[in-house]
mmCIF file of C-alpha atoms in Angstrom:
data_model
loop_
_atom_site.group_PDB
_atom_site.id
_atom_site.type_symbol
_atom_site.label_atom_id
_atom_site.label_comp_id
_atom_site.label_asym_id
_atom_site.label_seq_id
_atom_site.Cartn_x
_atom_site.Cartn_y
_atom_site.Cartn_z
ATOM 1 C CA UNK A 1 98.081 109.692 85.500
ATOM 2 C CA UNK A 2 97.032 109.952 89.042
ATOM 3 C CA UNK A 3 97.896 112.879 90.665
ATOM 4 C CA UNK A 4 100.386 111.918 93.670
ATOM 5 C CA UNK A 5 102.330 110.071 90.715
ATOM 6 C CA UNK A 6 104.416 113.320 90.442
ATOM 7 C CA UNK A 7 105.465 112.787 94.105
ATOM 8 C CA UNK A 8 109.573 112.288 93.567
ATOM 9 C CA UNK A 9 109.983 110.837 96.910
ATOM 10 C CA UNK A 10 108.071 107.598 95.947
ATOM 11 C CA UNK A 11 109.869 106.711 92.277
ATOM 12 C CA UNK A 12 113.496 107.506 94.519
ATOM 13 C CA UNK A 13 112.168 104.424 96.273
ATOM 14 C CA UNK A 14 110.552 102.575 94.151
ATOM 15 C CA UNK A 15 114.091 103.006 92.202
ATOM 16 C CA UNK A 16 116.089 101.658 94.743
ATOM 17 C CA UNK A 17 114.935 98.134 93.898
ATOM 18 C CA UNK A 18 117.520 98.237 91.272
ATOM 19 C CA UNK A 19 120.082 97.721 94.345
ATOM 20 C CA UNK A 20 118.745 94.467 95.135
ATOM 21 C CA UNK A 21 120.801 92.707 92.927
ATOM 22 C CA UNK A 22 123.937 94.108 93.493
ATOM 23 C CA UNK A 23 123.226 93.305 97.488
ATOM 24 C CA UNK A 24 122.940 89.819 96.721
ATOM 25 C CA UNK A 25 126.044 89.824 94.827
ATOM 26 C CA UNK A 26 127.508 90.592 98.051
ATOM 27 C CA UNK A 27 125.717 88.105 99.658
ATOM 28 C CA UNK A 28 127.121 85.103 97.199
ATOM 29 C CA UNK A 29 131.196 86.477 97.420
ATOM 30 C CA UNK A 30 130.559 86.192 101.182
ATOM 31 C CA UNK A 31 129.330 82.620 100.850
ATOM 32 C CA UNK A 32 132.179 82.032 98.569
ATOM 33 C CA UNK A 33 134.678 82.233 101.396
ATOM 34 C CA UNK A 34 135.522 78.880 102.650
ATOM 35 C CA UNK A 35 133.537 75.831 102.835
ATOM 36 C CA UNK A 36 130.180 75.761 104.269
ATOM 37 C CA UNK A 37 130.594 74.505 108.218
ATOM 38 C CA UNK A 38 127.996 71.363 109.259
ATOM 39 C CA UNK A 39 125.058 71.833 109.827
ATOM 40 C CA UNK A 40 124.037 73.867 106.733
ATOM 41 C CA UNK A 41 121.281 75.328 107.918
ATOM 42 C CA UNK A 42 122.927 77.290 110.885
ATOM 43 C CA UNK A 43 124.399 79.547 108.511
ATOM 44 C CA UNK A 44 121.214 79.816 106.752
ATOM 45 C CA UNK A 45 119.094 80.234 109.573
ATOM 46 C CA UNK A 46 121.982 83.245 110.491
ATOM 47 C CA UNK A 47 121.841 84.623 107.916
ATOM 48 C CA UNK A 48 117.979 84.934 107.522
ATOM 49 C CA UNK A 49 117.480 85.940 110.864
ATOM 50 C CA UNK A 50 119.891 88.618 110.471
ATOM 51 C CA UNK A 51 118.629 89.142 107.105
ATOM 52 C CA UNK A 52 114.784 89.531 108.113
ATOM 53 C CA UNK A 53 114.201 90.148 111.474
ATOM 54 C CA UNK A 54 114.860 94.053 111.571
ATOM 55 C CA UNK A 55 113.472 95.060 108.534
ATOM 56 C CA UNK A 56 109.868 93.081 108.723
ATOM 57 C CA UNK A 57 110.030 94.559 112.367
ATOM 58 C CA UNK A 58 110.303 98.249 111.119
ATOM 59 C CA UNK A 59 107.759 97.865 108.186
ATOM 60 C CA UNK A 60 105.178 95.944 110.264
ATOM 61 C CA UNK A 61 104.963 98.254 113.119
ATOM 62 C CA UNK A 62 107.324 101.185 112.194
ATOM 63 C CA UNK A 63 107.588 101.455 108.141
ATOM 64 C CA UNK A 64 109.969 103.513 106.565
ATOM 65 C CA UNK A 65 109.465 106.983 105.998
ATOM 66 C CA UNK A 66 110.010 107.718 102.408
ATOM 67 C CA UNK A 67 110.299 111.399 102.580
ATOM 68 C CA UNK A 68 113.878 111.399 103.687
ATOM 69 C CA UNK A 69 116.606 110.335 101.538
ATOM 70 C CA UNK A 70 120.633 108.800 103.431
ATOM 71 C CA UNK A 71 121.126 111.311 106.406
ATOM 72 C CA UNK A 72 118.355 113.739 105.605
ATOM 73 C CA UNK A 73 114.479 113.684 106.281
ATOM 74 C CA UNK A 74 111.790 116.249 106.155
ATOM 75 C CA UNK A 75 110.342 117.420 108.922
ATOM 76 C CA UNK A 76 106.767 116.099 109.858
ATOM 77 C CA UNK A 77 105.465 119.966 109.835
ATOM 78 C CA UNK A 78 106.707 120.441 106.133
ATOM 79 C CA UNK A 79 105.102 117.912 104.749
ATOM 80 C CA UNK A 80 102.020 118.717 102.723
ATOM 81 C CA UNK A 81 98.601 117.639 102.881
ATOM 82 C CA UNK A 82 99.289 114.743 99.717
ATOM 83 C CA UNK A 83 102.618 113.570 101.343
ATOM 84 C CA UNK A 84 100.574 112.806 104.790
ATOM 85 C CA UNK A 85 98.330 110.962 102.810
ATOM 86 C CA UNK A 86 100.795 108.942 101.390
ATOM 87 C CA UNK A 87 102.065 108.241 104.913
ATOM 88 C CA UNK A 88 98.471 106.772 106.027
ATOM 89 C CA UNK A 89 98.931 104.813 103.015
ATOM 90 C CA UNK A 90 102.112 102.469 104.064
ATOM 91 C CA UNK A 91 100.314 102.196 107.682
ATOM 92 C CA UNK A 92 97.560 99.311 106.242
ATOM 93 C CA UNK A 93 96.841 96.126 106.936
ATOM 94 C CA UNK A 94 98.061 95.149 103.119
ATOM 95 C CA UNK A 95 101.056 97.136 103.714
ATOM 96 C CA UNK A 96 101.968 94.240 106.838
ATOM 97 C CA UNK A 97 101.326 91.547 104.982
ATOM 98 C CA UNK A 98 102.836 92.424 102.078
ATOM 99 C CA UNK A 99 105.756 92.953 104.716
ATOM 100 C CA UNK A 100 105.985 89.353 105.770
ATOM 101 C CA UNK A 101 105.284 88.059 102.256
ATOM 102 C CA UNK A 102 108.396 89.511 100.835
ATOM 103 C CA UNK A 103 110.824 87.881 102.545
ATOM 104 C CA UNK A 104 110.320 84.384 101.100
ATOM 105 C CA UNK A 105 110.767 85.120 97.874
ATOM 106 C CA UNK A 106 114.416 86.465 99.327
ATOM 107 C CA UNK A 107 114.687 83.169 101.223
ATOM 108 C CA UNK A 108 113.833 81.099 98.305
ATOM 109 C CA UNK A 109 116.907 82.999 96.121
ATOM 110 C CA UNK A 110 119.369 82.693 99.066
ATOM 111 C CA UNK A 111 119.687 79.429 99.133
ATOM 112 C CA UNK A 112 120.225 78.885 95.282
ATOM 113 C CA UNK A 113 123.065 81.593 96.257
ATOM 114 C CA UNK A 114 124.150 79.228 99.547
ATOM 115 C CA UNK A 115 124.186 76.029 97.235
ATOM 116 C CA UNK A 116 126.244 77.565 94.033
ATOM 117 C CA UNK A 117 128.688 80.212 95.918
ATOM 118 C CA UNK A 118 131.465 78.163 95.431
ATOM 119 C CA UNK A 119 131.897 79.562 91.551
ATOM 120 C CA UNK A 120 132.460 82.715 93.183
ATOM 121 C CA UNK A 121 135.446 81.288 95.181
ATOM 122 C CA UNK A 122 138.133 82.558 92.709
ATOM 123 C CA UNK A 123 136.864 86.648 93.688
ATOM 124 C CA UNK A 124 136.054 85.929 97.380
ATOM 125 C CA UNK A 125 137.202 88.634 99.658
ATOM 126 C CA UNK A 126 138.693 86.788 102.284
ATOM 127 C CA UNK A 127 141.055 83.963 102.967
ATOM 128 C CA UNK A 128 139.378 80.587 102.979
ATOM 129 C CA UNK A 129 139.952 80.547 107.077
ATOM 130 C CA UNK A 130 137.840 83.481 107.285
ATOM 131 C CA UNK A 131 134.961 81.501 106.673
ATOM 132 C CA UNK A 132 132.902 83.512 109.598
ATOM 133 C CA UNK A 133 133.737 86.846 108.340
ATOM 134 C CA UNK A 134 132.360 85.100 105.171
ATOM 135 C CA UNK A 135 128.516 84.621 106.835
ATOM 136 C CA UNK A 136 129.001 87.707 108.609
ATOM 137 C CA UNK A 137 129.688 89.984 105.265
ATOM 138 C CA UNK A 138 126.759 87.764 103.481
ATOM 139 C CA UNK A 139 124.475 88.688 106.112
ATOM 140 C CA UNK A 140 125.110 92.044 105.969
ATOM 141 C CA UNK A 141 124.439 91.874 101.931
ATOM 142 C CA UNK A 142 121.139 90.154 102.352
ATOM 143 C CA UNK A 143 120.147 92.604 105.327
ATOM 144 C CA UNK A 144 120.182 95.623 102.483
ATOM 145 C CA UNK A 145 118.901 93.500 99.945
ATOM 146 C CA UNK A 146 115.664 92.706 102.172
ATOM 147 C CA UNK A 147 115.558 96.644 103.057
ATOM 148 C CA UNK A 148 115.849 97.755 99.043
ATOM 149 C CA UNK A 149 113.209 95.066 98.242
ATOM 150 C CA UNK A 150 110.518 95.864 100.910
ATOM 151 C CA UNK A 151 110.510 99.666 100.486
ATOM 152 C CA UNK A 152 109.608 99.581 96.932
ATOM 153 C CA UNK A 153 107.229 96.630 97.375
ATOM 154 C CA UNK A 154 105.608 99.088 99.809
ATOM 155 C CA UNK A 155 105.827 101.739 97.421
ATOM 156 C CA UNK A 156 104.533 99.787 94.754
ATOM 157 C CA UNK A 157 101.339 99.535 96.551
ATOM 158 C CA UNK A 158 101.121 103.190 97.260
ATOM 159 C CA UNK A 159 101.186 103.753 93.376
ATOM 160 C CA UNK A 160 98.502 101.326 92.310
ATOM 161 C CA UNK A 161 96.111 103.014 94.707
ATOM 162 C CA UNK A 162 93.337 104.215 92.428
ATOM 163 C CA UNK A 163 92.516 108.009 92.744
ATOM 164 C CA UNK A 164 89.759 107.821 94.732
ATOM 165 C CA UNK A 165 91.017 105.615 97.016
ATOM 166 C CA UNK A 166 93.693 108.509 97.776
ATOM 167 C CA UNK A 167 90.940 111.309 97.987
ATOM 168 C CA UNK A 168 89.485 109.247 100.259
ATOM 169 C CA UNK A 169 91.877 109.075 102.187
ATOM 170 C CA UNK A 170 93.125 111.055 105.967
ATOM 171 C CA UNK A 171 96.129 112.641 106.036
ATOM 172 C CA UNK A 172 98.287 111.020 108.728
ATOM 173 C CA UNK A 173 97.932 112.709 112.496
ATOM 174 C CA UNK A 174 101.124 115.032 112.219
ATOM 175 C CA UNK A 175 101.572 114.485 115.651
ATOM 176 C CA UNK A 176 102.151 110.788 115.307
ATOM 177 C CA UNK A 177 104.605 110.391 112.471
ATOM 178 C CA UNK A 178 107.983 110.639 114.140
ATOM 179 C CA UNK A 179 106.492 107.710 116.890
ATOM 180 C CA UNK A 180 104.727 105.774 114.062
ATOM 181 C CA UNK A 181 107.618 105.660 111.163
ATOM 182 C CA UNK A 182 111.322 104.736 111.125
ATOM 183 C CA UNK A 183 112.410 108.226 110.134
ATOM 184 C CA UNK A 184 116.640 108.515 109.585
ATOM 185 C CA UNK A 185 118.852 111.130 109.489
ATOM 186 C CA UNK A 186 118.720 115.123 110.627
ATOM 187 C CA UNK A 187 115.320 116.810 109.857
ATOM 188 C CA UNK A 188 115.406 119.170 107.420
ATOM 189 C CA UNK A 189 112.268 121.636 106.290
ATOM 190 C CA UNK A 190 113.351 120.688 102.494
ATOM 191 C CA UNK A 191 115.245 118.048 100.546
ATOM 192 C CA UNK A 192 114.210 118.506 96.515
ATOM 193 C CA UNK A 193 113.311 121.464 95.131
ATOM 194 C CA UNK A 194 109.572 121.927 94.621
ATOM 195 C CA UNK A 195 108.131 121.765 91.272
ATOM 196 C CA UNK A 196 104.576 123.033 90.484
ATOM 197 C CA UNK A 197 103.099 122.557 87.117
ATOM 198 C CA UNK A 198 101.426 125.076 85.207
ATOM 199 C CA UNK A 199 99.153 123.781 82.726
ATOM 200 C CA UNK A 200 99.740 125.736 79.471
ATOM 201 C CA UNK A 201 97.560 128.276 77.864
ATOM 202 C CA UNK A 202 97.403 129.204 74.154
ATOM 203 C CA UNK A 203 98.217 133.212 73.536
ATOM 204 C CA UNK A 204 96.152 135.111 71.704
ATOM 205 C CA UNK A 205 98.640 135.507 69.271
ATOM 206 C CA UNK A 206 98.146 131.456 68.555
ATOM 207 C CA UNK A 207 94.675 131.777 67.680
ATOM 208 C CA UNK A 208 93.657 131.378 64.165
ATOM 209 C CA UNK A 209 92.536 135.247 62.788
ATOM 210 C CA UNK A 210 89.187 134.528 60.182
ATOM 211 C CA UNK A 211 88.910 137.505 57.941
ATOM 212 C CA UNK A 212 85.337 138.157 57.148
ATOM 213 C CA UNK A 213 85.580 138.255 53.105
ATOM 214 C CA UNK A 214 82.169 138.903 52.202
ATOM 215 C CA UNK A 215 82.646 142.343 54.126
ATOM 216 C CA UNK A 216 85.934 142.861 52.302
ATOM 217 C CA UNK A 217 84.666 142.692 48.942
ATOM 218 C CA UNK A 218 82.174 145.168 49.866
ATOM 219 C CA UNK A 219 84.493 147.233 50.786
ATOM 220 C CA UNK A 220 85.917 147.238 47.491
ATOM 221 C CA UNK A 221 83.170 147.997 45.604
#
């Protein structure tokens, strides 16, 4: 197991993919409100826009900062040498396009979601009329479900990273992380509770005791 595996802050993350389908449930009962409005792909386009836009702007020039979780985050001076390291980590090139890659695959689902909300129609949330509160709600849904699908990608990238890739790699400038990341919430010095891991060691009451019998039956004699 490579050693910044037992960093909690990334599996929280990585975790929250799990959300992603709950978001887009949201996104299909607000698409089940009403009948689409001519042209299509206005609402589409909307909601995409809405959808996208922020969150590839954030990861490509600002990503998240994992080490914060809601309202909290910890401050830039607490983190350790490792978690800095991480940090460098979502700043690459791979990281970017990995950011604009992920989207489509959101894109491509949407608009199975846009062309078979209407069996949703029975649970929608509004009155048919409400048709705009309708986009408005699914665009909201697919806005979270584009922000709990690129921070794990992201994250996912951080964890293949081979061991010597993160040895080899510089901590990131502490001076620079609350201009260079999307960091939310108050600052705190800690969030979880730190856990160190102390590899075991066999008493000396475990070790095996080898009686010399040869010198016992001398003894006897």
């Amino acid at each position: 197991m490579r050693s910044f595996w037992s960093e909690p802050f990334l599996w929280i993350h990585f975790a929250g993919l799990a959300a992603v389908p709950i978001l887009l449930g949201l996104c299909l009962l607000g698409l089940a409100v009403g009948e689409p409005r001519e042209p299509v792909w206005q609402e589409l386009l909307l909601i995409a826009v809405v959808g996208i836009a922020p969150v590839l702007w954030m990861q490509f020039f600002r990503p998240f900062n994992i080490f914060s979780i809601l309202i909290v985050a910890i401050k830039p001076e607490q983190l350790t040498t490792e978690q800095r390291k991480i940090l460098s980590l979502f700043k690459t090139p791979l990281e970017q396009l990995l950011a604009v890659l992920a989207p489509f695959f959101l894109v491509a689902i949407l608009r199975q979601i846009y062309l078979g909300a209407s069996i949703a129609a029975p649970v929608a949330p509004f009155p048919p009329e409400w048709r705009l509160a309708g986009v408005l709600l699914a665009a909201v849904g697919f806005l979270f479900s584009n922000l709990f699908l690129q921070v794990p990608v992201s994250v996912l990238r951080v964890l293949i990273t081979s061991e010597s890739a993160f040895a080899a790699t510089e901590p990131y400038p502490l001076e620079k992380i609350d201009r260079d990341f999307t960091t939310p919430g108050w600052q705190v010095n800690q969030i979880l509770p730190l856990i160190s891991v102390q590899p075991k060691q066999s008493s000396p009451a475990s070790e095996p005791i080898i009686e010399d019998t040869a010198s016992n039956s001398s003894n006897k004699i």
